[in-house]
Amino acid sequence: MADLLVYRYFLAFAVVSLSSVDPIIGIQYDFVTCGSIVKLVNHLAKVRLHSHEITYGSGSGQQSVTAVTNTDDNNSYWSVSGTDGSPCKRGDPIACEQKIRLTHIKTQTKLHSHRFKSPLSNNQEVSAYGGKDKPGDSGDNWVVSCVGSMWGRQDNVRFRHADTGGFLTVTGDTYGRPISGQKEVSVQGSGDHRTLWVTAEGVYIKPDED
């Protein structure tokens, strides 16, 4: 289903402007842009950011966010957008230190954090919050922390939670049933080698050329 949604996104963009769509297997474009649909890989753990319709049994009780090793996983696509206060234009490169939101394609929830404790590491919990017809809040906002001026497709970047200042991480803690083998995703207080992420598979939207 998620692959079908990504394909539909691609078709929609292609109808608007064939020149503005750049699948990762196509013409090289150096930057992650507003409207792109991507998978995010933790640089150290080599796992992809993932969510699903399974809620936490503790903490917030919201939809859980984990990380998986499967490169073909259908629940690891996220779309990149601006925030309510700082929208971005489709195809514009995402700048370093820009606030963004990451929306889970399958469930239309947004990557979110807050002061609840994560279930395994006791870091700050990361959840998927809201939905297609539900407004989000400031807990959905993340700052892209990178070197240079723009978020490069091959760059290792960090995602700093705008409300709390912590960094998206994979600590290595592993869940049991019903999501056996999946890694805990959380927010930790400082940025280190565990908080680095890079984009992988996806549909990358090129900026308008006029």
Short mmCIF file of C-alpha atoms in Angstrom, two decimals:
data_model
loop_
_atom_site.label_atom_id
_atom_site.label_comp_id
_atom_site.label_asym_id
_atom_site.label_seq_id
_atom_site.Cartn_x
_atom_site.Cartn_y
_atom_site.Cartn_z
CA MET A 1 0.00 0.00 0.00
CA ALA A 2 2.80 2.42 0.89
CA ASP A 3 4.57 1.69 -2.40
CA LEU A 4 1.32 2.51 -4.20
CA LEU A 5 1.07 5.79 -2.29
CA VAL A 6 4.62 6.72 -3.27
CA TYR A 7 3.85 5.85 -6.89
CA ARG A 8 0.74 8.03 -6.79
CA TYR A 9 2.79 10.91 -5.36
CA PHE A 10 5.24 10.47 -8.23
CA LEU A 11 2.44 10.51 -10.81
CA ALA A 12 0.89 13.62 -9.26
CA PHE A 13 4.19 15.49 -9.40
CA ALA A 14 4.86 14.27 -12.92
CA VAL A 15 1.53 15.63 -14.14
CA VAL A 16 2.37 19.05 -12.72
CA SER A 17 5.88 19.20 -14.18
CA LEU A 18 7.93 16.34 -15.56
CA SER A 19 11.10 18.38 -15.13
CA SER A 20 10.54 18.82 -11.40
CA VAL A 21 10.58 15.15 -10.40
CA ASP A 22 13.83 13.30 -9.76
CA PRO A 23 13.59 9.70 -8.53
CA ILE A 24 16.76 8.66 -6.74
CA ILE A 25 17.62 6.39 -9.69
CA GLY A 26 17.29 9.29 -12.14
CA ILE A 27 19.26 12.45 -12.80
CA GLN A 28 21.45 13.35 -9.83
CA TYR A 29 20.36 16.30 -7.72
CA ASP A 30 22.43 17.16 -4.70
CA PHE A 31 19.88 18.34 -2.13
CA VAL A 32 16.87 17.13 -0.17
CA THR A 33 13.93 19.33 -1.13
CA CYS A 34 10.53 20.28 0.18
CA GLY A 35 7.96 17.66 -0.87
CA SER A 36 10.48 14.85 -1.30
CA ILE A 37 9.57 11.37 -0.01
CA VAL A 38 12.54 9.64 1.58
CA LYS A 39 13.77 6.82 3.74
CA LEU A 40 16.14 7.88 6.53
CA VAL A 41 19.00 5.61 7.59
CA ASN A 42 20.78 5.89 10.91
CA HIS A 43 24.46 6.19 9.97
CA LEU A 44 25.80 4.03 12.82
CA ALA A 45 23.09 1.37 13.24
CA LYS A 46 22.26 1.06 9.49
CA VAL A 47 18.52 0.91 10.19
CA ARG A 48 15.66 2.85 8.59
CA LEU A 49 13.24 5.12 10.45
CA HIS A 50 9.91 3.28 10.60
CA SER A 51 6.38 3.52 11.98
CA HIS A 52 3.22 1.41 11.91
CA GLU A 53 -0.26 1.24 13.42
CA ILE A 54 1.00 -0.12 16.74
CA THR A 55 0.79 2.13 19.77
CA TYR A 56 3.06 2.33 22.79
CA GLY A 57 1.90 0.36 25.82
CA SER A 58 3.38 3.02 28.10
CA GLY A 59 4.25 6.71 27.97
CA SER A 60 2.04 8.68 25.60
CA GLY A 61 0.20 5.67 24.14
CA GLN A 62 0.65 7.24 20.70
CA GLN A 63 1.69 5.45 17.51
CA SER A 64 5.15 3.98 17.97
CA VAL A 65 8.24 4.84 15.93
CA THR A 66 11.04 2.31 15.55
CA ALA A 67 13.89 1.47 13.16
CA VAL A 68 14.24 -1.61 10.95
CA THR A 69 16.97 -3.30 8.94
CA ASN A 70 14.73 -4.24 6.00
CA THR A 71 15.57 -2.06 3.00
CA ASP A 72 12.28 -2.97 1.27
CA ASP A 73 10.08 -2.00 4.22
CA ASN A 74 6.87 -0.26 3.12
CA ASN A 75 6.47 1.63 6.39
CA SER A 76 9.71 3.61 6.17
CA TYR A 77 8.71 6.38 3.74
CA TRP A 78 8.50 9.94 5.11
CA SER A 79 7.62 13.15 3.30
CA VAL A 80 9.51 16.37 4.01
CA SER A 81 7.56 19.59 4.55
CA GLY A 82 7.76 22.91 6.31
CA THR A 83 6.03 23.76 9.57
CA ASP A 84 2.84 25.72 10.16
CA GLY A 85 4.89 28.82 10.96
CA SER A 86 7.55 28.27 8.30
CA PRO A 87 6.07 26.60 5.20
CA CYS A 88 8.33 25.70 2.29
CA LYS A 89 7.76 25.71 -1.46
CA ARG A 90 7.68 22.35 -3.24
CA GLY A 91 11.11 21.66 -4.74
CA ASP A 92 13.01 24.20 -2.66
CA PRO A 93 16.21 22.80 -1.05
CA ILE A 94 15.99 22.36 2.71
CA ALA A 95 18.48 24.66 4.44
CA CYS A 96 20.64 23.72 7.40
CA GLU A 97 18.93 24.89 10.61
CA GLN A 98 15.54 24.97 8.86
CA LYS A 99 12.51 23.69 10.77
CA ILE A 100 10.73 20.81 9.04
CA ARG A 101 8.12 18.15 9.61
CA LEU A 102 8.38 14.50 8.58
CA THR A 103 5.07 12.86 7.71
CA HIS A 104 4.74 9.08 7.67
CA ILE A 105 3.33 8.18 4.25
CA LYS A 106 1.34 5.09 5.24
CA THR A 107 -0.47 6.58 8.26
CA GLN A 108 -0.14 10.33 7.56
CA THR A 109 1.06 10.89 11.12
CA LYS A 110 3.99 13.20 11.89
CA LEU A 111 7.27 12.40 13.58
CA HIS A 112 6.80 13.81 17.09
CA SER A 113 8.46 14.02 20.47
CA HIS A 114 7.63 15.25 23.97
CA ARG A 115 8.69 14.76 27.59
CA PHE A 116 7.40 11.18 27.98
CA LYS A 117 10.12 8.58 28.61
CA SER A 118 10.96 6.08 25.88
CA PRO A 119 10.12 2.49 26.87
CA LEU A 120 13.57 0.86 26.68
CA SER A 121 16.31 3.45 27.14
CA ASN A 122 14.39 6.00 29.24
CA ASN A 123 15.41 8.67 26.78
CA GLN A 124 12.76 11.04 25.42
CA GLU A 125 9.96 9.19 23.59
CA VAL A 126 9.50 9.57 19.82
CA SER A 127 6.04 8.88 18.41
CA ALA A 128 3.98 9.41 15.28
CA TYR A 129 1.21 11.88 16.05
CA GLY A 130 -1.88 13.38 14.47
CA GLY A 131 -3.13 12.32 11.05
CA LYS A 132 -4.32 13.52 7.68
CA ASP A 133 -7.25 15.49 9.10
CA LYS A 134 -5.76 16.21 12.52
CA PRO A 135 -3.67 19.31 13.13
CA GLY A 136 -0.26 18.78 14.62
CA ASP A 137 1.55 20.90 17.17
CA SER A 138 5.03 22.22 17.87
CA GLY A 139 6.13 18.76 19.03
CA ASP A 140 6.13 17.79 15.32
CA ASN A 141 8.86 20.31 14.46
CA TRP A 142 12.48 19.27 13.87
CA VAL A 143 15.54 21.35 12.98
CA VAL A 144 17.87 19.94 10.33
CA SER A 145 21.36 20.22 11.81
CA CYS A 146 23.99 19.93 9.07
CA VAL A 147 27.29 21.33 7.83
CA GLY A 148 27.13 23.95 5.08
CA SER A 149 24.09 25.79 3.81
CA MET A 150 21.78 23.01 2.50
CA TRP A 151 20.74 19.45 3.43
CA GLY A 152 22.65 17.29 0.95
CA ARG A 153 21.32 13.93 -0.13
CA GLN A 154 24.58 12.21 0.75
CA ASP A 155 25.21 14.20 3.94
CA ASN A 156 25.05 12.90 7.49
CA VAL A 157 22.66 15.21 9.34
CA ARG A 158 21.06 15.42 12.75
CA PHE A 159 17.43 16.14 13.57
CA ARG A 160 17.11 18.37 16.63
CA HIS A 161 13.70 18.49 18.27
CA ALA A 162 12.59 22.12 18.19
CA ASP A 163 10.68 22.06 21.49
CA THR A 164 13.12 20.16 23.68
CA GLY A 165 16.51 20.54 21.97
CA GLY A 166 17.37 16.81 21.95
CA PHE A 167 18.50 14.76 18.93
CA LEU A 168 16.81 11.87 17.12
CA THR A 169 18.77 8.70 17.85
CA VAL A 170 18.93 4.91 17.72
CA THR A 171 20.55 3.60 20.90
CA GLY A 172 20.62 -0.08 19.92
CA ASP A 173 17.90 -1.21 22.34
CA THR A 174 15.72 -3.86 20.69
CA TYR A 175 11.99 -4.58 21.14
CA GLY A 176 10.39 -7.95 21.77
CA ARG A 177 6.88 -8.95 20.71
CA PRO A 178 4.83 -7.74 18.88
CA ILE A 179 7.63 -5.89 17.05
CA SER A 180 10.50 -8.28 17.69
CA GLY A 181 13.87 -7.16 16.36
CA GLN A 182 12.90 -3.56 15.72
CA LYS A 183 15.15 -0.93 17.30
CA GLU A 184 14.00 1.79 19.67
CA VAL A 185 14.06 5.33 18.27
CA SER A 186 14.26 8.09 20.86
CA VAL A 187 15.59 11.58 21.51
CA GLN A 188 18.81 12.04 23.50
CA GLY A 189 20.16 15.22 25.01
CA SER A 190 23.29 15.70 22.90
CA GLY A 191 24.41 14.98 19.37
CA ASP A 192 26.94 12.18 18.81
CA HIS A 193 27.70 9.42 16.28
CA ARG A 194 24.37 7.72 17.12
CA THR A 195 22.36 10.77 16.06
CA LEU A 196 23.58 10.94 12.44
CA TRP A 197 21.12 10.18 9.62
CA VAL A 198 21.37 10.04 5.82
CA THR A 199 18.71 9.80 3.13
CA ALA A 200 18.35 6.63 1.05
CA GLU A 201 15.56 5.44 -1.26
CA GLY A 202 12.87 7.90 -2.24
CA VAL A 203 11.37 10.37 -4.67
CA TYR A 204 13.26 13.67 -4.74
CA ILE A 205 11.52 16.79 -6.04
CA LYS A 206 13.69 19.11 -8.11
CA PRO A 207 13.22 22.89 -7.88
CA ASP A 208 11.47 24.75 -10.68
CA GLU A 209 13.92 25.76 -13.35
CA ASP A 210 12.26 29.05 -14.33
#
